[in-house]
Amino acid sequence: MYGLVNKALQEMVEKQLGPATWEVVRKQAGVTDDVFISMDAYPDEFTYQLVAALCEVTNQKPDDVLHKFGRYWVLDTAAHHYGHLLNASGRTFREFLLALPNFHARVSLIMPRLIPPEFACDEIGDNRLVLHYRSTREGLVPFVVGLIQGLADLFHVEAQTCILAARSDGPHHTAFEVVWNDRSIG
Ligand code: HEM
């Protein structure tokens, strides 16, 4: 994955737990790079090892860490560094989710080595849709749930996400039902 993913994880840990904790996590993960270059591609294993080490060091479950990181990714990393991409992709939570299938194609224009996830949407009612997620990578479903939560917070809606079909139901595919209301919570 591009270095900006590991960099964002580092920022989250340093901000929330301090730089010393990050050093422990990085060493425990066996990652020797002390600086990640945003636009360099790193082996996916680095990211998985860093998440596993963070779980061990802070005694958290991987699902919780990935969920928090998804939320952080939208509200901090994307909002601060890639605001133009977010703004161009929708003015409401609904618009943004419906645009997700094309989102990473736009990201690929500036990151040609991206191996992106795939999304598809079925609108099944007012403020209710099924989001299909397909990936070549394992174990990132809680990250997606955190990303959706981050988007809900960004657009000031209350949203609930439930998993309809887990990856084990079919290769590389997870379906989520997302339900929300437009009541401002901000
Ligand atoms: C401006 C914001 C965003 C940027 C720049 C961005 C970029 C990236 C990058 C660089 C990766 C790592 C993949 C690689 O390097 O090959 C990635 C992965 C991923 N992105 Fe985004 N992304 C953004 C927003 C989002 C949003 C809003 C979602 C919403 C659901 C999302 C879903 C994912 C998922 C699930 C992955 C994990 C990869 C996988 O499942 O295979 N991203 N993205």
GROMACS .gro file of C-alpha atoms in nm, residues 8-174:
model
  167
    8ALA     CA    1  -0.171   0.802   0.872
    9LEU     CA    2  -0.158   0.511   1.119
   10GLN     CA    3   0.160   0.660   1.268
   11GLU     CA    4  -0.007   1.003   1.299
   12MET     CA    5  -0.311   0.852   1.470
   13VAL     CA    6  -0.098   0.667   1.725
   14GLU     CA    7   0.134   0.961   1.788
   15LYS     CA    8  -0.157   1.200   1.834
   16GLN     CA    9  -0.362   0.972   2.057
   17LEU     CA   10  -0.094   0.778   2.247
   18GLY     CA   11   0.228   0.972   2.194
   19PRO     CA   12   0.542   0.925   1.982
   20ALA     CA   13   0.702   0.689   2.237
   21THR     CA   14   0.417   0.439   2.194
   22TRP     CA   15   0.460   0.454   1.816
   23GLU     CA   16   0.828   0.369   1.853
   24VAL     CA   17   0.737   0.062   2.058
   25VAL     CA   18   0.474  -0.041   1.800
   26ARG     CA   19   0.708   0.010   1.506
   27LYS     CA   20   0.987  -0.194   1.666
   28GLN     CA   21   0.748  -0.470   1.775
   29ALA     CA   22   0.619  -0.485   1.416
   30GLY     CA   23   0.976  -0.532   1.292
   31VAL     CA   24   0.941  -0.230   1.061
   32THR     CA   25   1.275  -0.051   1.028
   33ASP     CA   26   1.154   0.257   0.835
   34ASP     CA   27   1.113   0.542   1.081
   35VAL     CA   28   0.969   0.770   0.811
   36PHE     CA   29   0.713   0.660   0.551
   37ILE     CA   30   0.718   0.829   0.212
   38SER     CA   31   0.354   0.900   0.121
   39MET     CA   32   0.388   0.829  -0.249
   40ASP     CA   33   0.611   0.518  -0.222
   41ALA     CA   34   0.451   0.173  -0.234
   42TYR     CA   35   0.521  -0.051   0.068
   43PRO     CA   36   0.440  -0.422   0.114
   44ASP     CA   37   0.091  -0.474   0.259
   45GLU     CA   38   0.257  -0.687   0.530
   46PHE     CA   39   0.402  -0.370   0.687
   47THR     CA   40   0.053  -0.232   0.746
   48TYR     CA   41  -0.080  -0.562   0.881
   49GLN     CA   42   0.224  -0.603   1.111
   50LEU     CA   43   0.187  -0.249   1.242
   51VAL     CA   44  -0.183  -0.303   1.317
   52ALA     CA   45  -0.105  -0.638   1.488
   53ALA     CA   46   0.170  -0.477   1.698
   54LEU     CA   47  -0.058  -0.186   1.791
   55CYS     CA   48  -0.315  -0.439   1.915
   56GLU     CA   49  -0.055  -0.617   2.129
   57VAL     CA   50   0.101  -0.303   2.271
   58THR     CA   51  -0.231  -0.136   2.358
   59ASN     CA   52  -0.427  -0.454   2.434
   60GLN     CA   53  -0.697  -0.381   2.176
   61LYS     CA   54  -0.876  -0.610   1.933
   62PRO     CA   55  -0.786  -0.580   1.561
   63ASP     CA   56  -1.152  -0.500   1.475
   64ASP     CA   57  -1.149  -0.204   1.717
   65VAL     CA   58  -0.816  -0.070   1.592
   66LEU     CA   59  -0.924  -0.098   1.227
   67HIS     CA   60  -1.260   0.065   1.299
   68LYS     CA   61  -1.089   0.359   1.475
   69PHE     CA   62  -0.837   0.388   1.194
   70GLY     CA   63  -1.117   0.398   0.931
   71ARG     CA   64  -1.285   0.683   1.115
   72TYR     CA   65  -0.952   0.863   1.163
   73TRP     CA   66  -0.871   0.815   0.793
   74VAL     CA   67  -1.183   1.004   0.683
   75LEU     CA   68  -1.200   1.272   0.953
   76ASP     CA   69  -0.829   1.351   0.982
   77THR     CA   70  -0.619   1.214   0.697
   78ALA     CA   71  -0.862   1.255   0.407
   79ALA     CA   72  -1.026   1.573   0.536
   80HIS     CA   73  -0.690   1.746   0.596
   81HIS     CA   74  -0.479   1.617   0.308
   82TYR     CA   75  -0.727   1.519   0.036
   83GLY     CA   76  -1.017   1.758   0.098
   84HIS     CA   77  -1.042   1.837  -0.273
   85LEU     CA   78  -1.108   1.468  -0.352
   86LEU     CA   79  -1.370   1.442  -0.077
   87ASN     CA   80  -1.542   1.767  -0.182
   88ALA     CA   81  -1.558   1.661  -0.545
   89SER     CA   82  -1.729   1.337  -0.455
   90GLY     CA   83  -2.058   1.451  -0.306
   91ARG     CA   84  -2.232   1.710  -0.093
   92THR     CA   85  -2.429   1.463   0.118
   93PHE     CA   86  -2.370   1.124   0.278
   94ARG     CA   87  -2.599   0.964   0.018
   95GLU     CA   88  -2.426   1.131  -0.277
   96PHE     CA   89  -2.087   1.031  -0.141
   97LEU     CA   90  -2.180   0.664  -0.097
   98LEU     CA   91  -2.331   0.652  -0.447
   99ALA     CA   92  -2.007   0.800  -0.585
  100LEU     CA   93  -1.783   0.552  -0.396
  101PRO     CA   94  -1.769   0.304  -0.688
  102ASN     CA   95  -1.579   0.567  -0.889
  103PHE     CA   96  -1.387   0.726  -0.605
  104HIS     CA   97  -1.061   0.532  -0.618
  105ALA     CA   98  -1.049   0.560  -0.997
  106ARG     CA   99  -0.995   0.932  -0.935
  107VAL     CA  100  -0.737   0.854  -0.665
  108SER     CA  101  -0.558   0.626  -0.918
  109LEU     CA  102  -0.498   0.926  -1.142
  110ILE     CA  103  -0.257   1.066  -0.881
  111MET     CA  104  -0.151   0.724  -0.743
  112PRO     CA  105  -0.099   0.498  -1.045
  113ARG     CA  106   0.028   0.202  -0.841
  114LEU     CA  107  -0.292   0.192  -0.633
  115ILE     CA  108  -0.453  -0.150  -0.586
  116PRO     CA  109  -0.795  -0.016  -0.490
  117PRO     CA  110  -1.098  -0.174  -0.328
  118GLU     CA  111  -1.414  -0.201  -0.539
  119PHE     CA  112  -1.751  -0.070  -0.431
  120ALA     CA  113  -2.103  -0.097  -0.573
  121CYS     CA  114  -2.430   0.042  -0.435
  122ASP     CA  115  -2.793  -0.074  -0.449
  123GLU     CA  116  -3.036   0.189  -0.324
  124ILE     CA  117  -3.310   0.001  -0.142
  125GLY     CA  118  -3.509   0.288   0.009
  126ASP     CA  119  -3.493   0.643   0.134
  127ASN     CA  120  -3.176   0.675   0.340
  128ARG     CA  121  -3.099   0.306   0.302
  129LEU     CA  122  -2.864   0.124   0.068
  130VAL     CA  123  -2.659  -0.190   0.028
  131LEU     CA  124  -2.289  -0.126  -0.018
  132HIS     CA  125  -2.090  -0.405  -0.180
  133TYR     CA  126  -1.718  -0.416  -0.103
  134ARG     CA  127  -1.470  -0.629  -0.293
  135SER     CA  128  -1.100  -0.647  -0.222
  136THR     CA  129  -0.796  -0.855  -0.296
  137ARG     CA  130  -0.699  -0.803   0.071
  138GLU     CA  131  -0.813  -0.992   0.380
  139GLY     CA  132  -0.943  -0.866   0.710
  140LEU     CA  133  -1.033  -0.506   0.629
  141VAL     CA  134  -1.411  -0.523   0.681
  142PRO     CA  135  -1.393  -0.341   1.020
  143PHE     CA  136  -1.183  -0.072   0.847
  144VAL     CA  137  -1.468  -0.020   0.597
  145VAL     CA  138  -1.723   0.005   0.880
  146GLY     CA  139  -1.502   0.271   1.043
  147LEU     CA  140  -1.472   0.458   0.713
  148ILE     CA  141  -1.850   0.464   0.675
  149GLN     CA  142  -1.883   0.590   1.033
  150GLY     CA  143  -1.627   0.861   0.957
  151LEU     CA  144  -1.825   0.966   0.648
  152ALA     CA  145  -2.145   0.977   0.854
  153ASP     CA  146  -1.970   1.204   1.107
  154LEU     CA  147  -1.828   1.418   0.828
  155PHE     CA  148  -2.175   1.473   0.678
  156HIS     CA  149  -2.346   1.507   1.018
  157VAL     CA  150  -2.579   1.211   0.986
  158GLU     CA  151  -2.647   0.924   1.223
  159ALA     CA  152  -2.576   0.598   1.044
  160GLN     CA  153  -2.590   0.229   1.121
  161THR     CA  154  -2.398  -0.029   0.926
  162CYS     CA  155  -2.464  -0.400   0.943
  163ILE     CA  156  -2.290  -0.680   0.760
  164LEU     CA  157  -2.530  -0.875   0.537
  165ALA     CA  158  -2.291  -1.117   0.377
  166ALA     CA  159  -1.941  -1.170   0.508
  167ARG     CA  160  -1.650  -1.254   0.287
  168SER     CA  161  -1.680  -1.621   0.371
  169ASP     CA  162  -2.019  -1.619   0.191
  170GLY     CA  163  -1.846  -1.557  -0.139
  171PRO     CA  164  -1.498  -1.482  -0.258
  172HIS     CA  165  -1.372  -1.131  -0.194
  173HIS     CA  166  -1.715  -0.985  -0.131
  174THR     CA  167  -1.881  -0.827   0.171
   0.00000   0.00000   0.00000
